Coordinates of N, CA, C and O in Angstrom, one line a residue:
M1006 N 22.6 -9.4 -13.0 CA 22.1 -10.5 -12.1 C 20.9 -11.1 -12.7 O 19.9 -10.4 -13.1
T1007 N 20.8 -12.4 -12.8 CA 19.6 -13.0 -13.4 C 18.5 -13.0 -12.3 O 18.7 -12.9 -11.1
E1008 N 17.3 -13.2 -12.8 CA 16.1 -13.3 -11.9 C 16.2 -14.4 -11.0 O 15.8 -14.4 -9.8
A1009 N 16.8 -15.6 -11.4 CA 16.9 -16.7 -10.6 C 17.8 -16.5 -9.4 O 17.6 -16.8 -8.3
V1010 N 19.0 -15.8 -9.7 CA 19.9 -15.4 -8.6 C 19.2 -14.5 -7.6 O 19.3 -14.6 -6.4
A1011 N 18.5 -13.5 -8.2 CA 17.9 -12.5 -7.3 C 16.8 -13.2 -6.5 O 16.7 -12.9 -5.3
A1012 N 16.1 -14.1 -7.0 CA 15.0 -14.8 -6.3 C 15.7 -15.7 -5.2 O 15.1 -15.8 -4.1
T1013 N 16.8 -16.3 -5.5 CA 17.5 -17.1 -4.5 C 17.9 -16.3 -3.3 O 17.8 -16.6 -2.2
R1014 N 18.5 -15.1 -3.6 CA 18.9 -14.2 -2.6 C 17.8 -13.7 -1.7 O 17.8 -13.6 -0.5
R1015 N 16.7 -13.4 -2.4 CA 15.5 -12.9 -1.6 C 14.9 -13.9 -0.7 O 14.4 -13.6 0.3
S1016 N 15.1 -15.1 -1.0 CA 14.4 -16.2 -0.2 C 15.1 -16.4 1.1 O 14.5 -17.1 2.0
R1017 N 16.2 -15.8 1.4 CA 16.9 -15.9 2.6 C 16.1 -15.3 3.8 O 16.3 -15.6 4.9
I1018 N 15.3 -14.3 3.5 CA 14.6 -13.5 4.5 C 13.3 -14.3 4.8 O 12.5 -14.4 3.9
T1019 N 13.1 -14.7 6.0 CA 11.8 -15.4 6.3 C 10.7 -14.4 6.3 O 10.9 -13.2 6.5
P1020 N 9.5 -14.9 6.2 CA 8.3 -14.0 6.3 C 8.2 -13.2 7.6 O 7.8 -12.0 7.6
E1021 N 8.6 -13.8 8.7 CA 8.6 -13.2 10.0 C 9.6 -12.0 10.0 O 9.3 -10.9 10.5
R1022 N 10.8 -12.3 9.5 CA 11.9 -11.3 9.5 C 11.4 -10.1 8.5 O 11.7 -9.0 8.8
E1023 N 10.8 -10.5 7.4 CA 10.4 -9.4 6.5 C 9.3 -8.5 7.2 O 9.4 -7.3 7.1
A1024 N 8.4 -9.2 7.9 CA 7.4 -8.4 8.6 C 8.0 -7.5 9.6 O 7.6 -6.3 9.8
E1025 N 9.0 -8.0 10.3 CA 9.8 -7.2 11.3 C 10.4 -6.0 10.7 O 10.4 -4.9 11.2
L1026 N 11.1 -6.2 9.5 CA 11.7 -5.1 8.8 C 10.7 -4.1 8.3 O 10.9 -2.9 8.5
Y1027 N 9.6 -4.5 7.8 CA 8.6 -3.6 7.4 C 8.0 -2.8 8.5 O 7.8 -1.6 8.4
E1028 N 7.8 -3.4 9.6 CA 7.3 -2.6 10.8 C 8.3 -1.6 11.2 O 7.9 -0.5 11.6
A1029 N 9.6 -1.9 11.2 CA 10.6 -1.0 11.6 C 10.6 0.2 10.6 O 10.8 1.4 11.0
V1030 N 10.5 -0.1 9.3 CA 10.4 1.0 8.3 C 9.3 1.9 8.6 O 9.4 3.1 8.6
L1031 N 8.1 1.4 8.9 CA 6.9 2.2 9.1 C 7.1 3.0 10.4 O 6.7 4.2 10.5
D1032 N 7.7 2.4 11.4 CA 8.0 3.2 12.7 C 9.0 4.3 12.4 O 8.7 5.5 12.9
L1033 N 10.0 4.1 11.6 CA 10.9 5.1 11.3 C 10.3 6.2 10.5 O 10.5 7.4 10.7
L1034 N 9.4 5.8 9.5 CA 8.7 6.8 8.7 C 7.8 7.7 9.6 O 7.8 8.9 9.4
R1035 N 7.2 7.1 10.6 CA 6.4 7.9 11.5 C 7.2 8.9 12.3 O 6.8 10.0 12.7
E1036 N 8.4 8.4 12.7 CA 9.3 9.3 13.5 C 10.0 10.4 12.7 O 10.0 11.5 13.2
V1037 N 10.5 10.1 11.5 CA 11.3 11.1 10.8 C 10.8 11.5 9.5 O 11.3 12.5 8.9
G1038 N 9.8 10.8 8.9 CA 9.3 11.2 7.6 C 10.2 10.5 6.5 O 11.3 10.0 6.7
Y1039 N 9.7 10.6 5.3 CA 10.3 9.9 4.2 C 11.7 10.5 3.8 O 12.6 9.8 3.7
D1040 N 11.7 11.8 3.7 CA 13.0 12.5 3.3 C 14.1 12.2 4.3 O 15.3 12.1 3.8
A1041 N 13.8 12.2 5.6 CA 14.9 12.0 6.5 C 15.2 10.5 6.8 O 16.2 10.1 7.4
L1042 N 14.4 9.6 6.3 CA 14.6 8.2 6.4 C 15.8 7.8 5.5 O 15.9 8.1 4.4
T1043 N 16.7 7.0 6.1 CA 17.9 6.6 5.4 C 18.0 5.0 5.5 O 17.5 4.4 6.4
M1044 N 18.6 4.5 4.5 CA 18.8 3.0 4.6 C 19.8 2.7 5.7 O 19.7 1.6 6.3
D1045 N 20.7 3.6 6.1 CA 21.5 3.4 7.3 C 20.7 3.3 8.5 O 20.9 2.4 9.4
A1046 N 19.7 4.1 8.7 CA 18.8 4.1 9.8 C 18.0 2.8 9.9 O 17.8 2.2 10.9
V1047 N 17.5 2.4 8.7 CA 16.8 1.1 8.6 C 17.7 -0.1 9.0 O 17.3 -0.9 9.8
A1048 N 18.9 -0.1 8.5 CA 19.8 -1.1 8.8 C 20.1 -1.2 10.3 O 20.2 -2.2 10.9
A1049 N 20.4 0.0 10.9 CA 20.7 0.0 12.3 C 19.5 -0.4 13.1 O 19.6 -1.2 14.1
R1050 N 18.3 0.0 12.8 CA 17.1 -0.3 13.5 C 16.8 -1.8 13.5 O 16.3 -2.4 14.4
T1051 N 17.1 -2.4 12.3 CA 16.7 -3.8 12.1 C 17.9 -4.8 12.2 O 17.7 -5.9 12.0
R1052 N 19.0 -4.2 12.6 CA 20.2 -5.0 12.7 C 20.5 -5.8 11.5 O 20.7 -7.1 11.5
S1053 N 20.4 -5.2 10.3 CA 20.8 -5.8 9.1 C 21.8 -5.0 8.3 O 22.0 -3.8 8.7
S1054 N 22.3 -5.5 7.3 CA 23.3 -4.7 6.5 C 22.6 -3.9 5.4 O 21.5 -4.3 4.9
K1055 N 23.1 -2.8 5.1 CA 22.6 -2.0 3.9 C 22.6 -2.8 2.7 O 21.7 -2.7 1.9
A1056 N 23.7 -3.6 2.5 CA 23.8 -4.4 1.3 C 22.6 -5.4 1.2 O 22.0 -5.6 0.1
T1057 N 22.2 -6.0 2.3 CA 21.0 -6.8 2.3 C 19.8 -6.1 1.9 O 18.9 -6.5 1.1
L1058 N 19.6 -4.9 2.5 CA 18.4 -4.1 2.2 C 18.4 -3.7 0.7 O 17.3 -3.8 0.0
Y1059 N 19.5 -3.3 0.1 CA 19.5 -2.9 -1.3 C 19.3 -4.1 -2.2 O 18.7 -4.0 -3.2
R1060 N 19.9 -5.2 -1.8 CA 19.8 -6.4 -2.6 C 18.3 -6.9 -2.6 O 17.8 -7.3 -3.6
Q1061 N 17.7 -6.8 -1.5 CA 16.3 -7.3 -1.3 C 15.3 -6.3 -2.0 O 14.4 -6.8 -2.6
W1062 N 15.5 -5.0 -1.8 CA 14.5 -4.1 -2.2 C 14.9 -3.0 -3.2 O 14.1 -2.3 -3.8
G1063 N 16.2 -3.0 -3.5 CA 16.7 -2.1 -4.5 C 16.9 -0.6 -4.1 O 17.8 0.0 -4.5
G1064 N 16.1 -0.1 -3.2 CA 16.2 1.2 -2.7 C 15.2 1.6 -1.7 O 14.2 0.8 -1.4
K1065 N 15.3 2.8 -1.3 CA 14.4 3.3 -0.2 C 12.9 3.4 -0.7 O 12.0 2.9 0.0
A1066 N 12.6 3.8 -1.9 CA 11.3 4.0 -2.4 C 10.6 2.6 -2.4 O 9.4 2.5 -1.9
E1067 N 11.2 1.6 -3.0 CA 10.6 0.3 -3.1 C 10.4 -0.3 -1.7 O 9.4 -0.9 -1.4
L1068 N 11.4 -0.1 -0.8 CA 11.2 -0.7 0.6 C 10.1 0.0 1.3 O 9.3 -0.7 1.9
V1069 N 10.0 1.3 1.2 CA 8.9 2.0 1.9 C 7.5 1.6 1.4 O 6.6 1.3 2.1
V1070 N 7.4 1.5 0.1 CA 6.1 1.2 -0.5 C 5.7 -0.3 -0.2 O 4.5 -0.6 0.1
K1071 N 6.7 -1.2 -0.2 CA 6.4 -2.5 0.1 C 6.0 -2.7 1.6 O 5.2 -3.5 2.0
A1072 N 6.6 -1.8 2.4 CA 6.3 -1.9 3.9 C 4.8 -1.4 4.1 O 4.1 -2.0 4.8
V1073 N 4.5 -0.3 3.3 CA 3.1 0.2 3.4 C 2.1 -0.9 2.9 O 1.1 -1.2 3.5
R1074 N 2.5 -1.5 1.8 CA 1.6 -2.6 1.2 C 1.5 -3.8 2.2 O 0.4 -4.3 2.3
H1075 N 2.6 -4.1 2.8 CA 2.6 -5.2 3.8 C 1.7 -4.9 5.0 O 1.0 -5.8 5.5
S1076 N 1.6 -3.7 5.3 CA 0.8 -3.3 6.5 C -0.7 -3.4 6.2 O -1.5 -3.4 7.1
K1077 N -1.1 -3.6 5.0 CA -2.5 -3.8 4.6 C -2.6 -5.0 3.7 O -2.8 -4.8 2.5
P1078 N -2.4 -6.2 4.2 CA -2.3 -7.4 3.4 C -3.6 -7.5 2.6 O -4.7 -7.2 3.1
G1079 N -3.5 -8.0 1.4 CA -4.6 -8.1 0.5 C -5.1 -6.8 0.0 O -6.3 -6.8 -0.5
G1080 N -4.3 -5.8 0.0 CA -4.8 -4.5 -0.5 C -5.9 -4.0 0.4 O -5.9 -4.1 1.6
I1081 N -6.9 -3.3 -0.2 CA -8.0 -2.8 0.6 C -9.0 -3.9 0.8 O -10.0 -3.7 1.5
G1082 N -8.8 -5.1 0.3 CA -9.6 -6.2 0.6 C -11.0 -6.2 0.0 O -11.9 -6.8 0.6
L1083 N -11.1 -5.6 -1.1 CA -12.5 -5.5 -1.7 C -12.9 -6.9 -2.3 O -14.1 -7.1 -2.4
D1084 N -12.0 -7.7 -2.6 CA -12.3 -9.0 -3.1 C -13.1 -9.8 -2.0 O -13.9 -10.7 -2.3
E1085 N -12.8 -9.5 -0.8 CA -13.4 -10.2 0.3 C -14.8 -9.6 0.7 O -15.6 -10.2 1.4
I1086 N -15.1 -8.4 0.1 CA -16.3 -7.8 0.4 C -17.3 -8.0 -0.7 O -17.0 -7.6 -1.9
D1087 N -18.5 -8.6 -0.4 CA -19.5 -8.7 -1.4 C -20.8 -8.9 -0.6 O -21.2 -10.0 -0.3
T1088 N -21.4 -7.8 -0.2 CA -22.7 -7.8 0.6 C -23.9 -8.0 -0.3 O -25.0 -8.2 0.3
G1089 N -23.8 -7.9 -1.6 CA -24.9 -8.0 -2.5 C -25.4 -6.6 -2.9 O -26.3 -6.6 -3.8
S1090 N -24.9 -5.5 -2.4 CA -25.3 -4.2 -2.9 C -24.1 -3.3 -2.8 O -23.2 -3.5 -2.0
L1091 N -24.1 -2.3 -3.7 CA -23.0 -1.3 -3.7 C -22.9 -0.6 -2.3 O -21.9 -0.4 -1.7
R1092 N -24.1 -0.2 -1.9 CA -24.2 0.5 -0.6 C -23.6 -0.3 0.5 O -22.8 0.2 1.3
G1093 N -23.9 -1.6 0.6 CA -23.4 -2.4 1.6 C -21.9 -2.7 1.5 O -21.2 -2.7 2.5
D1094 N -21.4 -2.8 0.2 CA -20.0 -3.0 0.0 C -19.2 -1.8 0.5 O -18.2 -1.9 1.1
L1095 N -19.7 -0.6 0.1 CA -19.0 0.7 0.5 C -19.0 0.8 2.1 O -18.1 1.2 2.7
H1096 N -20.2 0.5 2.7 CA -20.3 0.6 4.1 C -19.3 -0.4 4.8 O -18.6 -0.1 5.7
A1097 N -19.2 -1.6 4.3 CA -18.3 -2.7 4.8 C -16.9 -2.2 4.7 O -16.0 -2.4 5.5
L1098 N -16.6 -1.5 3.6 CA -15.2 -1.0 3.3 C -14.8 0.0 4.4 O -13.7 0.0 5.0
T1099 N -15.8 0.9 4.7 CA -15.5 1.9 5.7 C -15.3 1.4 7.1 O -14.7 2.0 8.0
L1100 N -15.8 0.2 7.4 CA -15.7 -0.4 8.7 C -14.5 -1.2 8.9 O -14.3 -1.8 10.0
R1101 N -13.6 -1.3 7.9 CA -12.5 -2.2 8.0 C -11.4 -1.7 8.9 O -10.6 -2.5 9.4
S1102 N -11.3 -0.4 9.2 CA -10.3 0.1 10.1 C -10.9 0.8 11.3 O -11.9 1.5 11.2
D1103 N -10.3 0.6 12.5 CA -10.8 1.3 13.6 C -10.2 2.7 13.6 O -9.3 3.0 12.9
D1104 N -10.8 3.6 14.4 CA -10.4 5.0 14.4 C -8.9 5.2 14.7 O -8.2 6.0 14.1
C1105 N -8.4 4.4 15.7 CA -7.0 4.6 16.1 C -6.0 4.2 14.9 O -5.1 4.9 14.6
T1106 N -6.3 3.1 14.3 CA -5.5 2.6 13.2 C -5.6 3.6 12.0 O -4.6 4.0 11.4
M1107 N -6.8 4.0 11.8 CA -7.0 5.0 10.7 C -6.2 6.3 10.9 O -5.6 6.8 10.0
E1108 N -6.3 6.8 12.1 CA -5.6 8.0 12.4 C -4.1 7.9 12.3 O -3.4 8.7 11.7
R1109 N -3.6 6.8 12.8 CA -2.1 6.5 12.7 C -1.7 6.3 11.2 O -0.7 6.9 10.8
N1110 N -2.4 5.6 10.4 CA -2.1 5.4 9.1 C -2.3 6.6 8.2 O -1.6 6.8 7.2
S1111 N -3.4 7.4 8.5 CA -3.6 8.5 7.6 C -2.5 9.6 7.8 O -2.2 10.2 6.8
A1112 N -2.0 9.7 9.0 CA -0.9 10.7 9.2 C 0.3 10.2 8.4 O 1.0 11.0 7.7
L1113 N 0.6 8.9 8.4 CA 1.7 8.4 7.6 C 1.5 8.6 6.1 O 2.4 9.0 5.4
M1114 N 0.3 8.3 5.7 CA 0.0 8.4 4.2 C 0.0 9.8 3.8 O 0.4 10.1 2.7
R1115 N -0.4 10.8 4.6 CA -0.3 12.2 4.3 C 1.1 12.6 4.1 O 1.5 13.3 3.1
G1116 N 2.0 12.1 5.0 CA 3.4 12.4 4.8 C 4.0 11.9 3.6 O 4.8 12.5 2.9
L1117 N 3.6 10.6 3.3 CA 4.1 10.0 2.0 C 3.6 10.7 0.8 O 4.2 10.8 -0.2
A1118 N 2.3 11.1 0.9 CA 1.7 11.8 -0.3 C 2.5 13.1 -0.6 O 2.7 13.5 -1.7
M1119 N 2.9 13.8 0.4 CA 3.7 15.0 0.2 C 5.1 14.6 -0.3 O 5.6 15.3 -1.2
A1120 N 5.7 13.5 0.1 CA 7.0 13.1 -0.3 C 7.0 12.7 -1.8 O 8.0 12.8 -2.5
V1121 N 5.9 12.2 -2.3 CA 5.7 11.7 -3.6 C 6.0 12.8 -4.6 O 6.6 12.6 -5.7
H1122 N 5.6 14.0 -4.3 CA 5.8 15.2 -5.2 C 7.2 15.5 -5.5 O 7.5 15.9 -6.6
G1123 N 8.1 15.2 -4.7 CA 9.6 15.5 -4.9 C 10.4 14.2 -5.2 O 11.6 14.3 -5.3
N1124 N 9.8 13.1 -5.3 CA 10.5 11.8 -5.4 C 9.9 10.9 -6.5 O 9.0 10.2 -6.2
P1125 N 10.4 11.1 -7.7 CA 9.8 10.3 -8.8 C 9.9 8.8 -8.6 O 9.0 8.0 -9.0
D1126 N 10.9 8.3 -7.9 CA 11.0 6.8 -7.6 C 9.9 6.4 -6.7 O 9.4 5.3 -6.8
L1127 N 9.6 7.2 -5.7 CA 8.6 6.9 -4.8 C 7.2 6.9 -5.5 O 6.4 6.0 -5.3
L1128 N 7.0 7.9 -6.3 CA 5.7 7.9 -7.1 C 5.6 6.7 -7.9 O 4.5 6.1 -8.0
K1129 N 6.6 6.3 -8.6 CA 6.6 5.1 -9.5 C 6.3 3.9 -8.7 O 5.4 3.1 -9.0
A1130 N 6.9 3.7 -7.5 CA 6.7 2.6 -6.7 C 5.3 2.6 -6.1 O 4.6 1.5 -6.0
F1131 N 4.8 3.7 -5.7 CA 3.4 3.9 -5.2 C 2.4 3.4 -6.3 O 1.4 2.7 -6.0
R1132 N 2.6 4.0 -7.5 CA 1.7 3.6 -8.6 C 1.7 2.1 -8.8 O 0.6 1.5 -9.0
E1133 N 2.9 1.5 -8.9 CA 3.0 0.1 -9.2 C 2.5 -0.8 -8.2 O 1.8 -1.8 -8.5
H1134 N 2.8 -0.5 -6.9 CA 2.4 -1.5 -5.8 C 1.2 -1.1 -5.0 O 0.7 -2.0 -4.3
L1135 N 0.7 0.1 -5.1 CA -0.5 0.4 -4.3 C -1.6 1.0 -5.2 O -2.7 0.5 -5.1
I1136 N -1.3 2.1 -5.9 CA -2.4 2.8 -6.5 C -3.1 1.9 -7.6 O -4.3 1.8 -7.6
E1137 N -2.3 1.4 -8.5 CA -2.9 0.6 -9.6 C -3.6 -0.6 -9.1 O -4.8 -0.9 -9.5
P1138 N -3.0 -1.4 -8.2 CA -3.8 -2.6 -7.8 C -5.0 -2.3 -7.0 O -6.1 -2.9 -7.2
E1139 N -5.0 -1.2 -6.2 CA -6.2 -0.9 -5.4 C -7.3 -0.2 -6.2 O -8.4 -0.4 -6.0
T1140 N -6.9 0.5 -7.2 CA -7.8 1.1 -8.2 C -8.5 0.0 -8.9 O -9.7 0.0 -9.2
A1141 N -7.8 -1.0 -9.3 CA -8.4 -2.2 -10.1 C -9.4 -2.9 -9.2 O -10.4 -3.3 -9.6
E1142 N -9.0 -3.1 -7.9 CA -10.0 -3.7 -6.9 C -11.2 -2.9 -6.8 O -12.3 -3.5 -6.8
F1143 N -11.1 -1.6 -6.7 CA -12.3 -0.8 -6.6 C -13.1 -0.8 -7.8 O -14.4 -0.9 -7.7
R1144 N -12.5 -0.8 -9.0 CA -13.3 -1.0 -10.2 C -14.0 -2.3 -10.3 O -15.2 -2.3 -10.8
R1145 N -13.5 -3.3 -9.8 CA -14.2 -4.6 -9.8 C -15.4 -4.5 -8.8 O -16.5 -5.1 -9.2
L1146 N -15.3 -3.8 -7.7 CA -16.4 -3.6 -6.8 C -17.6 -2.9 -7.5 O -18.7 -3.3 -7.5
V1147 N -17.2 -1.8 -8.2 CA -18.2 -1.0 -9.0 C -18.8 -1.8 -10.1 O -20.0 -1.8 -10.4
Q1148 N -17.9 -2.6 -10.8 CA -18.4 -3.4 -11.9 C -19.5 -4.4 -11.4 O -20.4 -4.7 -12.1
R1149 N -19.3 -5.0 -10.2 CA -20.3 -5.9 -9.7 C -21.6 -5.2 -9.5 O -22.7 -5.7 -9.8
A1150 N -21.6 -3.9 -9.1 CA -22.8 -3.1 -8.9 C -23.4 -2.9 -10.3 O -24.7 -2.9 -10.4
I1151 N -22.6 -2.6 -11.3 CA -23.1 -2.4 -12.6 C -23.8 -3.7 -13.1 O -24.9 -3.7 -13.7
D1152 N -23.1 -4.8 -12.9 CA -23.6 -6.1 -13.3 C -25.0 -6.5 -12.6 O -25.8 -7.1 -13.2
R1153 N -25.1 -6.0 -11.4 CA -26.4 -6.3 -10.7 C -27.5 -5.3 -11.1 O -28.6 -5.4 -10.7
G1154 N -27.1 -4.3 -11.9 CA -28.1 -3.3 -12.3 C -28.3 -2.1 -11.3 O -29.2 -1.3 -11.5
E1155 N -27.5 -2.0 -10.4 CA -27.6 -0.9 -9.4 C -27.1 0.4 -9.9 O -27.6 1.5 -9.5
V1156 N -26.1 0.4 -10.8 CA -25.5 1.6 -11.3 C -25.5 1.4 -12.9 O -25.2 0.4 -13.4
R1157 N -25.9 2.5 -13.5 CA -25.8 2.5 -15.0 C -24.3 2.6 -15.4 O -23.5 3.3 -14.8
P1158 N -23.9 1.8 -16.4 CA -22.5 1.8 -16.8 C -22.0 3.1 -17.3 O -20.8 3.4 -17.3
D1159 N -22.9 4.0 -17.8 CA -22.5 5.3 -18.3 C -22.6 6.4 -17.3 O -22.5 7.6 -17.6
N1160 N -22.8 6.0 -16.0 CA -23.0 7.0 -14.9 C -21.6 7.8 -14.8 O -20.6 7.2 -14.5
P1161 N -21.6 9.1 -15.0 CA -20.4 9.9 -14.9 C -19.8 9.9 -13.5 O -18.6 10.1 -13.4
A1162 N -20.5 9.6 -12.5 CA -20.0 9.6 -11.1 C -19.1 8.5 -10.8 O -18.3 8.5 -9.9
I1163 N -19.1 7.4 -11.6 CA -18.3 6.2 -11.4 C -16.8 6.6 -11.3 O -16.1 6.1 -10.5
E1164 N -16.4 7.5 -12.2 CA -15.0 7.9 -12.2 C -14.5 8.6 -11.0 O -13.3 8.7 -10.7
F1165 N -15.5 9.2 -10.2 CA -15.1 10.0 -9.1 C -15.3 9.2 -7.7 O -14.9 9.7 -6.7
M1166 N -15.9 8.1 -7.8 CA -16.2 7.3 -6.5 C -15.0 7.1 -5.7 O -15.0 7.3 -4.5
L1167 N -14.0 6.6 -6.3 CA -12.8 6.3 -5.5 C -12.2 7.5 -4.8 O -11.8 7.5 -3.7
H1168 N -12.2 8.6 -5.6 CA -11.7 9.9 -5.0 C -12.5 10.4 -3.9 O -12.0 10.9 -2.9
V1169 N -13.8 10.2 -4.0 CA -14.7 10.6 -2.9 C -14.5 9.8 -1.7 O -14.4 10.3 -0.6
M1170 N -14.3 8.5 -1.9 CA -14.1 7.6 -0.8 C -12.8 7.9 -0.1 O -12.7 8.0 1.2
L1171 N -11.7 8.1 -0.8 CA -10.4 8.5 -0.3 C -10.5 9.8 0.5 O -9.9 9.9 1.5
G1172 N -11.2 10.7 -0.1 CA -11.3 12.0 0.6 C -12.0 11.9 1.9 O -11.7 12.6 2.8
G1173 N -13.0 11.0 2.0 CA -13.7 10.8 3.2 C -12.8 10.2 4.3 O -12.9 10.5 5.5
F1174 N -11.9 9.4 3.9 CA -11.0 8.8 4.8 C -10.0 9.8 5.3 O -9.6 9.8 6.4

């Protein structure tokens, strides 16, 4: 199938319908977890055909990761954060989610983090659509601090900052 044909087929789903599908996928993930999630269940919950789901997303891993990505539009949103200091930027980042949303999403992400270990397709999709883009955003935030002279470019802690932030969440 050519990319033009695939793009034509994908365009049939409206943004509203796509959002509805993604929300249903996240709800199912919260209910049954990644391993028990099936395309049949997604199709039934969303009143769509499995053929449509596979044509649009290719498989469960891609659908799940894109649903997670959709639930956080703009990634972690670091491009929108620029308080003028690294401390201010990191503080603004931590204030982006309320406790209820954070608790709900962290349980979901913990479950997916466990599923990644046994599912190479899920790991690949996570790297491509979430981990690499968000790591690049975080590096740009740190680079701004380096450019302002707040952090030395050879500071060994730079490589651990993202991990420390994620651990805190």
